[in-house]
Tab-separated table of C-alpha atoms in Angstrom:
chain	number	residue	atom	x	y	z
A	13	UNK	CA	-16.592	-20.195	4.099
A	14	UNK	CA	-18.535	-22.079	6.599
A	15	UNK	CA	-16.795	-22.726	9.577
A	16	UNK	CA	-17.190	-26.705	9.242
A	17	UNK	CA	-15.998	-26.799	5.749
A	18	UNK	CA	-13.143	-24.552	6.832
A	19	UNK	CA	-12.223	-27.072	9.729
A	20	UNK	CA	-12.237	-29.854	7.461
A	21	UNK	CA	-10.133	-28.090	4.726
A	22	UNK	CA	-7.481	-27.417	7.405
A	23	UNK	CA	-7.533	-30.809	8.998
A	24	UNK	CA	-7.142	-32.354	5.322
A	25	UNK	CA	-4.117	-29.894	4.391
A	26	UNK	CA	-2.442	-30.654	7.685
A	27	UNK	CA	-2.835	-34.290	7.264
A	28	UNK	CA	-1.993	-34.993	3.652
A	29	UNK	CA	-1.939	-32.171	1.259
A	30	UNK	CA	1.198	-30.648	2.276
A	31	UNK	CA	4.213	-32.106	0.407
A	32	UNK	CA	8.007	-31.510	0.991
A	33	UNK	CA	9.659	-28.298	-0.243
A	34	UNK	CA	12.420	-29.099	-2.669
A	35	UNK	CA	15.963	-27.926	-1.880
A	36	UNK	CA	16.589	-24.228	-2.751
A	37	UNK	CA	19.578	-23.370	-4.951
A	38	UNK	CA	21.641	-20.894	-3.165
A	39	UNK	CA	23.196	-19.251	-6.427
A	40	UNK	CA	21.787	-15.945	-7.259
A	41	UNK	CA	22.457	-14.261	-10.541
A	42	UNK	CA	23.881	-10.879	-11.168
A	43	UNK	CA	22.079	-7.938	-12.974
A	44	UNK	CA	23.135	-7.181	-16.618
A	45	UNK	CA	23.672	-3.567	-17.637
A	46	UNK	CA	21.777	-2.469	-20.542
A	47	UNK	CA	23.264	-0.415	-23.250
A	48	UNK	CA	22.973	3.269	-23.060
A	49	UNK	CA	20.116	4.687	-25.075
A	50	UNK	CA	20.870	6.640	-28.408
A	51	UNK	CA	20.188	10.375	-28.393
A	52	UNK	CA	16.783	11.349	-29.895
A	53	UNK	CA	15.759	14.613	-31.768
A	54	UNK	CA	14.321	17.153	-29.707
A	55	UNK	CA	10.549	17.476	-29.923
A	56	UNK	CA	8.635	20.733	-29.520
A	57	UNK	CA	7.527	21.238	-26.021
A	58	UNK	CA	3.786	20.457	-25.293
A	59	UNK	CA	1.791	21.964	-22.653
A	60	UNK	CA	2.252	20.067	-19.281
A	61	UNK	CA	-0.906	17.751	-18.314
A	62	UNK	CA	-2.456	18.345	-14.960
A	63	UNK	CA	-1.121	16.169	-12.384
A	64	UNK	CA	-3.303	13.344	-11.095
A	65	UNK	CA	-4.628	13.999	-7.424
A	66	UNK	CA	-2.389	12.238	-4.951
A	67	UNK	CA	-3.957	9.468	-3.003
A	68	UNK	CA	-4.328	10.655	0.643
A	69	UNK	CA	-4.030	7.210	1.902
A	70	UNK	CA	-0.915	6.126	0.107
A	71	UNK	CA	1.676	7.623	2.550
A	72	UNK	CA	-0.284	6.578	5.536
A	73	UNK	CA	-1.081	2.839	4.556
A	74	UNK	CA	2.671	2.270	2.949
A	75	UNK	CA	0.669	1.039	-0.289
A	76	UNK	CA	2.652	0.842	-3.278
A	77	UNK	CA	0.777	0.072	-6.648
A	78	UNK	CA	2.380	-2.198	-9.042
A	79	UNK	CA	3.177	-5.893	-10.088
A	80	UNK	CA	4.216	-8.408	-7.404
A	81	UNK	CA	7.709	-7.909	-6.136
A	82	UNK	CA	9.375	-10.971	-7.197
A	83	UNK	CA	8.203	-14.530	-8.213
A	84	UNK	CA	7.394	-16.741	-5.247
A	85	UNK	CA	10.358	-19.200	-6.020
A	86	UNK	CA	12.759	-16.166	-5.831
A	87	UNK	CA	11.284	-14.980	-2.484
A	88	UNK	CA	11.867	-18.263	-1.150
A	89	UNK	CA	15.376	-18.538	-2.362
A	90	UNK	CA	16.333	-15.055	-1.164
A	91	UNK	CA	15.221	-16.054	2.355
A	92	UNK	CA	17.071	-19.359	2.296
A	93	UNK	CA	20.022	-17.633	0.910
A	94	UNK	CA	20.098	-15.129	3.612
A	95	UNK	CA	19.544	-17.670	6.334
A	96	UNK	CA	22.680	-19.384	4.973
A	97	UNK	CA	24.681	-16.267	5.356
A	98	UNK	CA	23.390	-16.041	8.917
A	99	UNK	CA	24.210	-19.478	9.870
A	100	UNK	CA	27.658	-19.434	8.342
A	101	UNK	CA	28.465	-16.150	10.079
A	102	UNK	CA	28.783	-14.196	7.033
A	103	UNK	CA	25.571	-11.870	7.223
A	104	UNK	CA	25.580	-9.019	4.940
A	105	UNK	CA	22.896	-6.793	6.998
A	106	UNK	CA	21.690	-5.267	3.800
A	107	UNK	CA	19.198	-2.348	3.362
A	108	UNK	CA	19.829	-0.773	6.715
A	109	UNK	CA	21.291	2.599	5.755
A	110	UNK	CA	19.963	6.175	5.207
A	111	UNK	CA	19.425	5.975	1.290
A	112	UNK	CA	17.290	2.760	1.899
A	113	UNK	CA	15.147	4.518	4.709
A	114	UNK	CA	14.650	7.554	2.254
A	115	UNK	CA	13.712	5.217	-0.527
A	116	UNK	CA	11.083	3.483	1.583
A	117	UNK	CA	9.493	6.573	2.838
A	118	UNK	CA	6.662	6.760	0.497
A	119	UNK	CA	6.017	3.033	0.056
A	120	UNK	CA	6.989	-0.600	0.260
A	121	UNK	CA	7.168	-3.754	-1.572
A	122	UNK	CA	8.183	-6.704	0.642
A	123	UNK	CA	9.077	-9.779	-1.255
A	124	UNK	CA	8.113	-12.058	1.616
A	125	UNK	CA	5.704	-12.188	4.570
A	126	UNK	CA	6.880	-14.105	7.723
A	127	UNK	CA	4.375	-15.164	10.460
A	128	UNK	CA	6.579	-15.880	13.347
A	129	UNK	CA	6.676	-16.338	17.178
A	130	UNK	CA	7.104	-13.341	19.329
A	131	UNK	CA	10.003	-15.074	21.017
A	132	UNK	CA	12.853	-12.623	21.660
A	133	UNK	CA	15.306	-15.140	20.021
A	134	UNK	CA	13.496	-15.445	16.730
A	135	UNK	CA	13.860	-11.960	14.656
A	136	UNK	CA	13.033	-12.559	11.081
A	137	UNK	CA	15.118	-9.889	9.776
A	138	UNK	CA	18.313	-11.030	11.393
A	139	UNK	CA	17.863	-14.705	10.839
A	140	UNK	CA	17.126	-14.372	7.005
A	141	UNK	CA	19.872	-11.277	6.918
A	142	UNK	CA	17.097	-9.174	5.322
A	143	UNK	CA	16.670	-5.197	5.928
A	144	UNK	CA	14.323	-2.342	5.764
A	145	UNK	CA	11.318	-3.058	3.352
A	146	UNK	CA	12.342	-6.663	2.676
A	147	UNK	CA	9.972	-8.457	4.825
A	148	UNK	CA	6.532	-7.866	6.313
A	149	UNK	CA	6.679	-9.596	9.600
A	150	UNK	CA	3.809	-10.374	11.833
A	151	UNK	CA	4.650	-11.714	15.338
A	152	UNK	CA	2.678	-13.217	17.937
A	153	UNK	CA	3.340	-15.865	20.577
A	154	UNK	CA	2.923	-19.346	18.984
A	155	UNK	CA	2.871	-17.930	15.381
A	156	UNK	CA	-0.887	-18.644	15.588
A	157	UNK	CA	-3.603	-17.304	13.136
A	158	UNK	CA	-6.591	-15.191	14.103
A	159	UNK	CA	-8.607	-12.768	12.173
A	160	UNK	CA	-6.216	-9.879	12.753
A	161	UNK	CA	-3.307	-11.772	11.691
A	162	UNK	CA	-5.099	-13.014	8.635
A	163	UNK	CA	-5.959	-9.586	7.756
A	164	UNK	CA	-2.414	-8.367	7.995
A	165	UNK	CA	-1.113	-11.304	5.773
A	166	UNK	CA	-4.085	-10.498	3.246
A	167	UNK	CA	-2.977	-6.837	3.167
A	168	UNK	CA	0.699	-7.620	2.828
A	169	UNK	CA	-0.055	-9.762	-0.351
A	170	UNK	CA	-2.974	-7.816	-1.787
A	171	UNK	CA	-1.631	-4.255	-1.597
A	172	UNK	CA	2.029	-4.667	-1.079
A	173	UNK	CA	2.738	-7.539	-3.664
A	174	UNK	CA	4.205	-10.100	-1.354
A	175	UNK	CA	4.483	-13.526	-3.151
A	176	UNK	CA	5.640	-15.793	-0.449
A	177	UNK	CA	4.021	-16.346	3.342
A	178	UNK	CA	5.916	-18.351	5.494
A	179	UNK	CA	4.676	-19.594	8.837
A	180	UNK	CA	7.624	-20.003	11.076
A	181	UNK	CA	7.681	-22.055	14.080
A	182	UNK	CA	10.805	-22.725	16.369
A	183	UNK	CA	12.546	-25.083	18.441
A	184	UNK	CA	11.540	-25.072	22.255
A	185	UNK	CA	8.684	-22.717	21.804
A	186	UNK	CA	7.259	-21.704	25.123
A	187	UNK	CA	3.727	-21.339	23.815
A	188	UNK	CA	3.499	-24.699	22.451
A	189	UNK	CA	4.975	-26.155	25.642
A	190	UNK	CA	2.566	-24.266	27.792
A	191	UNK	CA	-0.207	-25.847	25.652
A	192	UNK	CA	1.224	-29.384	25.835
A	193	UNK	CA	1.588	-28.981	29.633
A	194	UNK	CA	-2.167	-27.660	29.992
A	195	UNK	CA	-3.714	-30.368	27.905
A	196	UNK	CA	-1.776	-32.846	30.446
A	197	UNK	CA	-3.219	-31.328	33.367
A	198	UNK	CA	0.069	-29.433	34.168
A	199	UNK	CA	-0.811	-25.979	33.358
A	200	UNK	CA	0.489	-22.880	35.410
A	201	UNK	CA	-1.460	-21.503	38.194
A	202	UNK	CA	-0.096	-18.042	37.181
A	203	UNK	CA	-2.015	-18.274	33.910
A	204	UNK	CA	-5.317	-17.837	35.615
A	205	UNK	CA	-7.152	-15.003	34.693
A	206	UNK	CA	-5.044	-14.184	31.837
A	207	UNK	CA	-5.618	-14.449	28.108
A	208	UNK	CA	-2.966	-16.913	27.695
A	209	UNK	CA	-5.834	-19.551	27.275
A	210	UNK	CA	-6.720	-17.904	23.997
A	211	UNK	CA	-3.268	-18.773	22.700
A	212	UNK	CA	-3.466	-22.230	23.769
A	213	UNK	CA	-6.924	-22.758	22.294
A	214	UNK	CA	-5.537	-21.932	18.922
A	215	UNK	CA	-2.393	-24.186	19.432
A	216	UNK	CA	-4.358	-27.341	20.594
A	217	UNK	CA	-5.186	-28.520	17.451
A	218	UNK	CA	-1.568	-29.029	16.545
A	219	UNK	CA	-0.804	-30.597	20.053
A	220	UNK	CA	-3.877	-33.187	19.698
A	221	UNK	CA	-2.481	-34.118	16.202
A	222	UNK	CA	0.847	-35.338	17.648
A	223	UNK	CA	0.831	-39.309	17.295
A	224	UNK	CA	0.560	-41.138	20.847
A	225	UNK	CA	3.975	-42.243	21.823
A	226	UNK	CA	5.974	-39.397	20.255
A	227	UNK	CA	9.467	-39.138	22.005
A	228	UNK	CA	9.246	-35.627	22.220
A	229	UNK	CA	5.708	-34.245	21.741
A	230	UNK	CA	6.560	-30.507	22.138
A	231	UNK	CA	9.113	-30.488	19.123
A	232	UNK	CA	6.529	-32.431	17.087
A	233	UNK	CA	3.769	-29.949	17.955
A	234	UNK	CA	5.973	-27.117	17.028
A	235	UNK	CA	6.381	-28.517	13.467
A	236	UNK	CA	2.476	-29.414	13.182
A	237	UNK	CA	1.584	-25.934	14.556
A	238	UNK	CA	3.479	-24.301	11.853
A	239	UNK	CA	1.859	-26.163	9.162
A	240	UNK	CA	-1.472	-25.805	10.655
A	241	UNK	CA	-0.997	-21.890	10.630
A	242	UNK	CA	0.011	-22.280	6.790
A	243	UNK	CA	-3.107	-24.293	6.354
A	244	UNK	CA	-5.365	-21.797	8.237
A	245	UNK	CA	-4.016	-18.980	5.984
A	246	UNK	CA	-4.667	-20.963	2.879
A	247	UNK	CA	-8.165	-22.064	4.116
A	248	UNK	CA	-9.334	-18.979	5.588
A	249	UNK	CA	-8.760	-16.433	2.929
A	250	UNK	CA	-10.312	-16.893	-0.574
A	251	UNK	CA	-8.155	-14.145	-2.217
A	252	UNK	CA	-4.874	-15.796	-1.029
A	253	UNK	CA	-6.131	-19.105	-1.971
A	254	UNK	CA	-7.174	-18.131	-5.313
A	255	UNK	CA	-3.586	-16.646	-5.773
A	256	UNK	CA	-2.037	-19.999	-4.627
A	257	UNK	CA	-3.973	-22.058	-6.865
A	258	UNK	CA	-2.898	-19.710	-9.963
A	259	UNK	CA	0.796	-20.122	-8.868
A	260	UNK	CA	1.206	-16.369	-7.893
A	261	UNK	CA	1.808	-17.196	-4.317
A	262	UNK	CA	3.466	-19.726	-2.023
A	263	UNK	CA	2.466	-20.539	1.347
A	264	UNK	CA	5.217	-22.302	3.275
A	265	UNK	CA	5.620	-23.650	6.901
A	266	UNK	CA	9.151	-23.770	8.253
A	267	UNK	CA	10.813	-24.282	11.587
A	268	UNK	CA	13.977	-22.417	13.233
A	269	UNK	CA	16.621	-24.197	15.180
A	270	UNK	CA	17.681	-22.131	18.104
A	271	UNK	CA	21.003	-23.909	18.453
A	272	UNK	CA	22.515	-23.541	14.953
A	273	UNK	CA	20.160	-20.830	13.533
A	274	UNK	CA	18.943	-22.793	10.559
A	275	UNK	CA	15.655	-22.406	9.081
A	276	UNK	CA	14.056	-25.636	7.368
A	277	UNK	CA	11.096	-25.284	5.113
A	278	UNK	CA	8.802	-28.290	6.010
A	279	UNK	CA	5.494	-28.037	3.977
A	280	UNK	CA	3.915	-25.885	1.244
A	281	UNK	CA	0.485	-25.222	0.086
A	282	UNK	CA	0.326	-26.147	-3.763
A	283	UNK	CA	-2.241	-26.181	-6.493
């Protein structure tokens, strides 16, 4: 996609094409047990067919062939249910034992992909009360999207079956604040001769989109930056965009509150 077209699409998505996510029902149904199969008459043994050649890349890449892990709405509900347990102090800490580790040794099917800030207080597996193999997590300061991040997200969806992408911003984000300060002429002299400016450049569009006179421009920019990241993923990847438009994938922006631990979905890309 040409850069100009891409920038216009991202701007349009951030400005008006995102809609509020509906409330998520917190009830989950239990599994039903199927009746035991009836015994079948014994058949004469047949010569065994030769085993197919093993894929030498499967164990290395973690690729697991098969259908999407769960529908997108169920994936979002699982995240919100887990966050509710975390907030209420009843985290289950699932999928962290030896059997789970062994189950995942040769493949993975994460149900959601989280693009989160690298902030040490924002650990997706903890705040969503998930365990090994549940989430494909990409963390970078300011939860920004560059080519490496976008490629990682594409891999999680196309090859691992993730059906939900969440761009997760958080309260009092240091990367966003540093960008706000730099644009206001209050940049830190310690950042000279570093690559921190590369992060600020990716966060700048969200900061500039904050309306003049906003009471707390940093917190406003945090939400806009997450929405911008979600729009960048949608606009920057044709395979992901195709899945969203077909109803097979959901891309959500959300924000995490450091004080109470609550995650609030704010916008979603929709067909």
